[in-house]
Amino acid sequence: MAEPNEVNTARSFTTYQVTPPSKFSFQSSEWTRWIRRFERFRIATELDKKEEAKQVNALIYTMGDEADDIITSFGLSEQEMKSYKTVRDKFENHFIAKRNVIFERAKFNVRIQDENEPVESFITDLHCLANNCEFGVLKDQLIKNHIVVGLRNKKLSEKLQLDPELTLAKDIAIS
């Protein structure tokens, strides 16, 4: 018997109903996460294959009431309002201020493992911070180095410092 959220199709495979993401909080810090979730929803439901005006309306509707006020403030033409990419980019520019790379790198550089913070949380946070730093090809090396110097366990930090073959994967596994 099929689960309540499963639908058996004529092709004898199971598909799952995909619910849209919850309404957007309209907090700038949440935009990147929310729009990534909406893009997954768009692809999973094949909304991305529908006409762009429908995609735009789905985006605005899913975001919530405040989105109508914001989109009106953009002053888009009727043609621009039918372009999903244009509308999405306008929201992107609205919610994401130009990053101050120096500030983002400073946050990364001063981050140390907090007392009672699990190593996994510390490493995850370093990855998130590094995403805003424009480190390029050095990103993994800088994260690896920062794990080593930012650990509260100084004996483990010293052990890692003495390993000339240390990689990010090995660093994470040992930590």
Coordinates of N, CA and C in Angstrom, one line a residue:
M1 N 0.8 -1.2 0.0 CA 0.0 0.0 0.0 C 0.9 1.2 0.0
A2 N 0.5 2.2 -0.8 CA 1.4 3.4 -0.9 C 1.3 4.3 0.4
E3 N 2.3 5.0 0.7 CA 2.4 5.9 1.8 C 1.4 7.1 1.5
P4 N 1.0 7.8 2.5 CA 0.0 8.9 2.2 C 0.6 10.0 1.2
N5 N 1.9 10.2 1.2 CA 2.5 11.2 0.4 C 3.1 10.7 -0.9
E6 N 2.8 9.4 -1.2 CA 3.2 8.8 -2.5 C 2.1 8.6 -3.5
V7 N 2.4 8.8 -4.7 CA 1.4 8.6 -5.8 C 2.0 7.5 -6.7
N8 N 1.3 6.4 -6.9 CA 1.7 5.4 -7.9 C 1.3 5.9 -9.3
T9 N 2.2 5.9 -10.2 CA 1.9 6.3 -11.6 C 1.8 5.1 -12.5
A10 N 1.3 5.4 -13.7 CA 1.1 4.3 -14.7 C 2.4 3.6 -15.0
R11 N 3.5 4.3 -14.9 CA 4.8 3.7 -15.3 C 5.3 2.8 -14.2
S12 N 4.6 2.6 -13.2 CA 5.0 1.8 -12.0 C 6.2 2.2 -11.3
F13 N 6.3 3.5 -11.1 CA 7.4 4.0 -10.2 C 6.7 5.0 -9.3
T14 N 7.3 5.3 -8.2 CA 6.7 6.1 -7.2 C 7.3 7.5 -7.3
T15 N 6.4 8.5 -7.2 CA 6.8 9.9 -7.2 C 6.3 10.5 -5.8
Y16 N 7.0 11.5 -5.4 CA 6.6 12.1 -4.1 C 6.1 13.5 -4.4
Q17 N 5.1 13.9 -3.7 CA 4.6 15.3 -3.8 C 5.6 16.2 -3.0
V18 N 5.9 17.2 -3.7 CA 6.9 18.2 -3.1 C 6.2 19.4 -2.6
T19 N 6.4 19.7 -1.4 CA 5.7 20.9 -0.9 C 6.7 22.1 -1.0
P20 N 6.2 23.3 -1.3 CA 7.0 24.5 -1.4 C 7.7 24.8 -0.1
P21 N 8.8 25.6 -0.2 CA 9.4 26.0 1.1 C 8.4 26.9 1.9
S22 N 8.6 27.0 3.1 CA 7.8 27.9 3.9 C 8.0 29.3 3.5
K23 N 7.1 30.2 3.9 CA 7.2 31.6 3.5 C 8.5 32.2 3.9
F24 N 9.0 33.1 3.1 CA 10.3 33.8 3.4 C 10.1 34.7 4.6
S25 N 11.1 34.8 5.5 CA 11.1 35.6 6.7 C 11.4 37.1 6.4
F26 N 11.9 37.4 5.2 CA 12.2 38.7 4.8 C 13.4 39.2 5.6
Q27 N 14.2 38.3 6.1 CA 15.5 38.7 6.8 C 16.6 38.4 5.8
S28 N 17.4 39.4 5.5 CA 18.4 39.3 4.5 C 19.3 38.1 4.7
S29 N 19.6 37.8 6.0 CA 20.5 36.7 6.3 C 19.9 35.3 5.9
E30 N 18.6 35.3 5.7 CA 18.0 34.0 5.3 C 17.7 33.8 3.8
W31 N 18.0 34.9 3.0 CA 17.7 34.8 1.6 C 18.4 33.7 0.9
T32 N 19.7 33.5 1.1 CA 20.5 32.5 0.3 C 19.9 31.1 0.6
R33 N 19.7 30.8 1.8 CA 19.1 29.5 2.2 C 17.7 29.3 1.6
W34 N 16.9 30.3 1.7 CA 15.5 30.2 1.3 C 15.4 30.0 -0.3
I35 N 16.2 30.9 -1.0 CA 16.1 30.8 -2.5 C 16.7 29.5 -3.0
R36 N 17.7 29.0 -2.3 CA 18.3 27.6 -2.7 C 17.2 26.6 -2.5
R37 N 16.4 26.7 -1.4 CA 15.3 25.7 -1.2 C 14.2 25.9 -2.3
F38 N 13.9 27.1 -2.6 CA 12.9 27.4 -3.6 C 13.4 26.8 -5.0
E39 N 14.7 27.0 -5.3 CA 15.2 26.5 -6.6 C 15.1 25.0 -6.6
R40 N 15.3 24.3 -5.5 CA 15.2 22.8 -5.5 C 13.7 22.5 -5.7
F41 N 12.8 23.2 -5.1 CA 11.4 23.0 -5.3 C 11.0 23.2 -6.8
R42 N 11.5 24.3 -7.4 CA 11.2 24.6 -8.8 C 11.6 23.5 -9.7
I43 N 12.8 22.9 -9.4 CA 13.3 21.8 -10.3 C 12.5 20.5 -10.0
A44 N 12.3 20.2 -8.7 CA 11.6 18.9 -8.4 C 10.2 18.9 -8.9
T45 N 9.6 20.0 -9.0 CA 8.2 20.1 -9.5 C 8.1 20.4 -10.9
E46 N 9.2 20.5 -11.6 CA 9.3 20.9 -13.0 C 8.7 22.2 -13.3
L47 N 8.6 23.1 -12.3 CA 8.1 24.4 -12.5 C 9.1 25.2 -13.4
D48 N 10.4 24.8 -13.4 CA 11.4 25.4 -14.2 C 11.1 25.2 -15.7
K49 N 10.2 24.3 -16.0 CA 9.9 24.0 -17.5 C 8.7 24.7 -17.9
K50 N 8.0 25.4 -17.0 CA 6.8 26.1 -17.3 C 7.1 27.5 -17.8
E51 N 6.1 28.2 -18.3 CA 6.4 29.6 -18.7 C 6.9 30.4 -17.6
E52 N 7.7 31.4 -17.9 CA 8.4 32.2 -16.9 C 7.4 33.0 -16.0
A53 N 6.3 33.5 -16.6 CA 5.4 34.3 -15.8 C 4.8 33.4 -14.6
K54 N 4.6 32.1 -14.9 CA 4.1 31.2 -13.8 C 5.2 31.1 -12.7
Q55 N 6.5 31.0 -13.2 CA 7.6 30.8 -12.2 C 7.7 32.1 -11.3
V56 N 7.5 33.2 -12.0 CA 7.6 34.5 -11.2 C 6.5 34.5 -10.2
N57 N 5.2 34.2 -10.6 CA 4.1 34.2 -9.7 C 4.3 33.2 -8.6
A58 N 4.8 32.1 -8.9 CA 5.0 31.0 -7.8 C 6.1 31.6 -6.8
L59 N 7.1 32.2 -7.3 CA 8.1 32.8 -6.4 C 7.5 33.8 -5.5
I60 N 6.8 34.8 -6.1 CA 6.2 35.8 -5.2 C 5.2 35.3 -4.3
Y61 N 4.3 34.4 -4.7 CA 3.3 33.8 -3.9 C 4.0 33.0 -2.7
T62 N 5.0 32.2 -3.0 CA 5.6 31.4 -2.0 C 6.4 32.2 -1.0
M63 N 6.9 33.4 -1.5 CA 7.7 34.2 -0.5 C 6.7 34.8 0.5
G64 N 5.5 35.2 0.1 CA 4.6 35.8 1.1 C 4.1 37.2 0.7
D65 N 3.2 37.7 1.5 CA 2.6 39.0 1.2 C 3.6 40.2 1.0
E66 N 4.6 40.2 1.8 CA 5.5 41.3 1.7 C 6.2 41.4 0.3
A67 N 6.3 40.3 -0.3 CA 7.0 40.2 -1.7 C 6.3 41.1 -2.7
D68 N 4.9 41.2 -2.6 CA 4.2 42.0 -3.5 C 4.6 43.5 -3.4
D69 N 4.8 44.0 -2.1 CA 5.2 45.3 -1.9 C 6.6 45.6 -2.4
I70 N 7.5 44.6 -2.2 CA 8.9 44.8 -2.6 C 9.0 44.8 -4.1
I71 N 8.3 43.9 -4.8 CA 8.4 43.8 -6.2 C 7.8 45.0 -6.9
T72 N 6.8 45.6 -6.3 CA 6.3 46.9 -6.8 C 7.3 48.0 -6.7
S73 N 8.1 48.0 -5.7 CA 9.1 49.0 -5.5 C 10.2 48.9 -6.5
F74 N 10.4 47.8 -7.2 CA 11.4 47.7 -8.2 C 11.1 48.4 -9.4
G75 N 9.9 48.7 -9.7 CA 9.5 49.5 -10.9 C 9.8 48.7 -12.2
L76 N 9.6 47.4 -12.2 CA 9.8 46.6 -13.4 C 8.8 46.8 -14.4
S77 N 9.2 46.7 -15.7 CA 8.2 46.8 -16.8 C 7.4 45.5 -16.8
E78 N 6.4 45.6 -17.6 CA 5.5 44.4 -17.8 C 6.4 43.2 -18.3
Q79 N 7.2 43.5 -19.3 CA 8.1 42.5 -19.9 C 9.1 41.9 -18.8
E80 N 9.7 42.8 -18.0 CA 10.6 42.3 -17.0 C 9.9 41.5 -16.0
M81 N 8.7 41.8 -15.7 CA 7.9 41.0 -14.7 C 7.6 39.6 -15.2
K82 N 7.8 39.3 -16.5 CA 7.6 38.0 -17.0 C 8.9 37.2 -17.1
S83 N 10.0 37.8 -16.7 CA 11.3 37.1 -16.7 C 11.7 36.6 -15.3
Y84 N 11.7 35.3 -15.1 CA 12.0 34.8 -13.8 C 13.4 35.2 -13.4
K85 N 14.4 35.2 -14.3 CA 15.7 35.5 -13.9 C 15.8 37.0 -13.5
T86 N 15.1 37.9 -14.2 CA 15.1 39.3 -13.8 C 14.6 39.5 -12.5
V87 N 13.4 38.9 -12.2 CA 12.8 39.1 -10.9 C 13.6 38.5 -9.8
R88 N 14.1 37.3 -10.0 CA 15.0 36.6 -9.0 C 16.2 37.5 -8.7
D89 N 16.8 38.0 -9.8 CA 18.0 38.8 -9.6 C 17.7 40.1 -8.8
K90 N 16.5 40.7 -9.1 CA 16.1 41.9 -8.3 C 16.0 41.6 -6.8
F91 N 15.3 40.5 -6.5 CA 15.2 40.1 -5.1 C 16.6 39.8 -4.5
E92 N 17.4 39.2 -5.3 CA 18.8 38.8 -4.8 C 19.5 40.1 -4.5
N93 N 19.5 41.1 -5.3 CA 20.1 42.4 -5.1 C 19.5 43.1 -3.9
H94 N 18.2 42.9 -3.7 CA 17.5 43.6 -2.6 C 17.9 43.0 -1.3
F95 N 18.1 41.7 -1.2 CA 18.3 41.0 0.1 C 19.8 40.8 0.4
I96 N 20.6 40.8 -0.6 CA 22.0 40.6 -0.4 C 22.8 41.8 -0.7
A97 N 23.3 42.4 0.4 CA 24.1 43.6 0.3 C 25.5 43.2 -0.3
K98 N 26.2 44.1 -0.9 CA 27.6 43.8 -1.4 C 28.4 43.4 -0.1
R99 N 29.0 42.3 -0.2 CA 29.8 41.8 0.9 C 31.1 42.6 1.1
N100 N 31.5 42.8 2.3 CA 32.7 43.4 2.6 C 33.7 42.2 2.9
V101 N 34.5 41.9 1.9 CA 35.4 40.7 2.0 C 36.3 40.8 3.2
I102 N 36.8 42.0 3.5 CA 37.8 42.2 4.6 C 37.1 41.8 5.9
F103 N 35.8 42.3 6.1 CA 35.0 42.0 7.3 C 34.8 40.5 7.4
E104 N 34.4 39.9 6.2 CA 34.1 38.4 6.2 C 35.3 37.6 6.6
R105 N 36.5 38.0 6.1 CA 37.7 37.3 6.4 C 38.1 37.5 7.8
A106 N 37.9 38.7 8.4 CA 38.2 39.0 9.8 C 37.3 38.1 10.7
K107 N 36.1 37.9 10.3 CA 35.2 37.0 11.1 C 35.8 35.6 11.0
F108 N 36.2 35.1 9.9 CA 36.8 33.8 9.7 C 38.1 33.7 10.5
N109 N 38.9 34.7 10.4 CA 40.3 34.6 11.1 C 40.2 34.6 12.6
V110 N 39.2 35.2 13.2 CA 39.1 35.3 14.7 C 38.3 34.2 15.2
R111 N 37.7 33.3 14.4 CA 36.8 32.3 14.9 C 37.7 31.2 15.5
I112 N 37.4 30.9 16.7 CA 38.0 29.7 17.4 C 36.8 28.9 18.0
Q113 N 37.2 27.6 18.3 CA 36.2 26.7 18.9 C 35.7 27.2 20.2
D114 N 34.4 27.4 20.4 CA 33.9 27.8 21.7 C 34.0 26.7 22.7
E115 N 34.0 27.1 24.0 CA 33.9 26.1 25.0 C 32.7 25.3 24.9
N116 N 32.8 24.0 25.1 CA 31.7 23.0 25.0 C 31.1 22.9 23.5
E117 N 31.7 23.6 22.6 CA 31.2 23.4 21.2 C 31.8 22.2 20.6
P118 N 30.9 21.3 20.0 CA 31.4 20.1 19.3 C 32.3 20.5 18.1
V119 N 33.3 19.7 17.9 CA 34.3 20.0 16.8 C 33.5 20.1 15.5
E120 N 32.5 19.2 15.3 CA 31.8 19.2 14.0 C 31.1 20.6 13.8
S121 N 30.5 21.2 14.8 CA 29.9 22.5 14.7 C 30.9 23.6 14.3
F122 N 32.1 23.5 15.0 CA 33.1 24.5 14.7 C 33.6 24.4 13.2
I123 N 33.8 23.1 12.7 CA 34.2 22.9 11.4 C 33.1 23.4 10.4
T124 N 31.8 23.1 10.7 CA 30.7 23.5 9.8 C 30.7 25.0 9.7
D125 N 30.9 25.7 10.9 CA 30.8 27.1 10.9 C 32.0 27.7 10.1
L126 N 33.2 27.1 10.2 CA 34.3 27.6 9.4 C 34.0 27.5 7.9
H127 N 33.4 26.4 7.5 CA 33.0 26.3 6.1 C 32.0 27.4 5.7
C128 N 31.0 27.6 6.5 CA 30.0 28.7 6.2 C 30.7 30.1 6.1
L129 N 31.6 30.4 7.1 CA 32.3 31.6 7.1 C 33.2 31.8 5.8
A130 N 33.9 30.7 5.5 CA 34.8 30.7 4.3 C 34.0 31.0 3.0
N131 N 32.8 30.6 3.0 CA 32.0 30.8 1.7 C 31.9 32.2 1.4
N132 N 32.0 33.1 2.3 CA 31.8 34.6 2.1 C 33.2 35.3 1.9
C133 N 34.3 34.5 1.9 CA 35.6 35.2 2.0 C 36.3 35.3 0.6
E134 N 35.8 34.7 -0.4 CA 36.4 34.7 -1.7 C 37.9 34.2 -1.7
F135 N 38.1 33.0 -1.0 CA 39.4 32.5 -0.9 C 39.8 31.7 -2.1
G136 N 38.9 31.4 -3.0 CA 39.3 30.7 -4.3 C 39.9 29.4 -4.0
V137 N 41.0 29.0 -4.7 CA 41.6 27.7 -4.6 C 42.2 27.5 -3.3
L138 N 42.4 28.5 -2.5 CA 43.1 28.3 -1.2 C 42.1 28.0 -0.1
K139 N 40.8 28.0 -0.4 CA 39.7 27.8 0.6 C 40.0 26.6 1.5
D140 N 40.2 25.4 0.9 CA 40.3 24.2 1.7 C 41.6 24.2 2.6
Q141 N 42.7 24.8 2.0 CA 43.9 24.9 2.8 C 43.7 25.8 4.0
L142 N 43.0 26.9 3.8 CA 42.8 27.9 4.8 C 41.9 27.4 5.9
I143 N 40.9 26.6 5.5 CA 40.0 26.0 6.5 C 40.8 25.0 7.3
K144 N 41.6 24.1 6.6 CA 42.4 23.1 7.3 C 43.3 23.8 8.3
N145 N 44.0 24.9 7.9 CA 44.9 25.6 8.8 C 44.1 26.2 10.0
H146 N 42.9 26.7 9.7 CA 42.2 27.3 10.8 C 41.6 26.3 11.8
I147 N 41.3 25.1 11.3 CA 40.8 24.1 12.2 C 42.0 23.8 13.2
V148 N 43.2 23.6 12.7 CA 44.3 23.3 13.5 C 44.6 24.4 14.6
V149 N 44.6 25.6 14.2 CA 44.9 26.7 15.2 C 43.7 27.1 16.0
G150 N 42.5 26.8 15.6 CA 41.3 27.2 16.3 C 40.7 26.2 17.3
L151 N 41.3 25.0 17.4 CA 40.8 24.0 18.3 C 41.1 24.3 19.7
R152 N 40.2 24.0 20.6 CA 40.4 24.3 22.1 C 41.4 23.2 22.6
N153 N 41.4 22.0 22.1 CA 42.3 21.0 22.5 C 43.7 21.3 22.0
K154 N 44.5 21.9 22.8 CA 45.8 22.3 22.4 C 46.8 21.1 22.0
K155 N 46.6 20.0 22.7 CA 47.4 18.8 22.4 C 47.1 18.3 21.0
L156 N 45.8 18.2 20.7 CA 45.4 17.8 19.4 C 45.9 18.8 18.3
S157 N 45.8 20.1 18.6 CA 46.3 21.1 17.7 C 47.8 20.9 17.4
E158 N 48.5 20.7 18.5 CA 50.0 20.5 18.3 C 50.3 19.2 17.4
K159 N 49.5 18.2 17.7 CA 49.7 16.9 16.9 C 49.4 17.2 15.5
L160 N 48.4 17.9 15.2 CA 48.0 18.2 13.8 C 49.1 19.1 13.1
Q161 N 49.6 20.0 13.9 CA 50.6 20.9 13.3 C 51.9 20.2 12.9
L162 N 52.2 19.1 13.6 CA 53.4 18.3 13.3 C 53.2 17.3 12.1
D163 N 52.0 17.2 11.6 CA 51.8 16.3 10.5 C 52.0 17.0 9.1
P164 N 53.1 16.7 8.5 CA 53.4 17.4 7.2 C 52.5 16.9 6.0
E165 N 51.8 15.8 6.2 CA 50.9 15.2 5.2 C 49.5 15.6 5.5
L166 N 49.2 16.5 6.4 CA 47.8 16.8 6.8 C 47.0 17.4 5.6
T167 N 45.8 16.8 5.4 CA 44.9 17.3 4.4 C 43.6 17.8 5.1
L168 N 42.7 18.5 4.5 CA 41.5 18.9 5.1 C 40.7 17.7 5.5
A169 N 40.6 16.6 4.7 CA 39.8 15.4 5.0 C 40.4 14.7 6.2
K170 N 41.8 14.6 6.3 CA 42.4 14.0 7.4 C 42.3 14.8 8.7
D171 N 42.4 16.1 8.5 CA 42.2 17.1 9.6 C 40.8 16.9 10.3
I172 N 39.8 16.8 9.4 CA 38.4 16.6 9.9 C 38.3 15.3 10.6
A173 N 38.8 14.2 10.0 CA 38.7 12.9 10.5 C 39.3 12.8 11.9
I174 N 40.5 13.4 12.0 CA 41.3 13.3 13.3 C 40.6 14.2 14.4
S175 N 40.1 15.3 14.0 CA 39.5 16.3 14.9 C 38.3 15.7 15.5

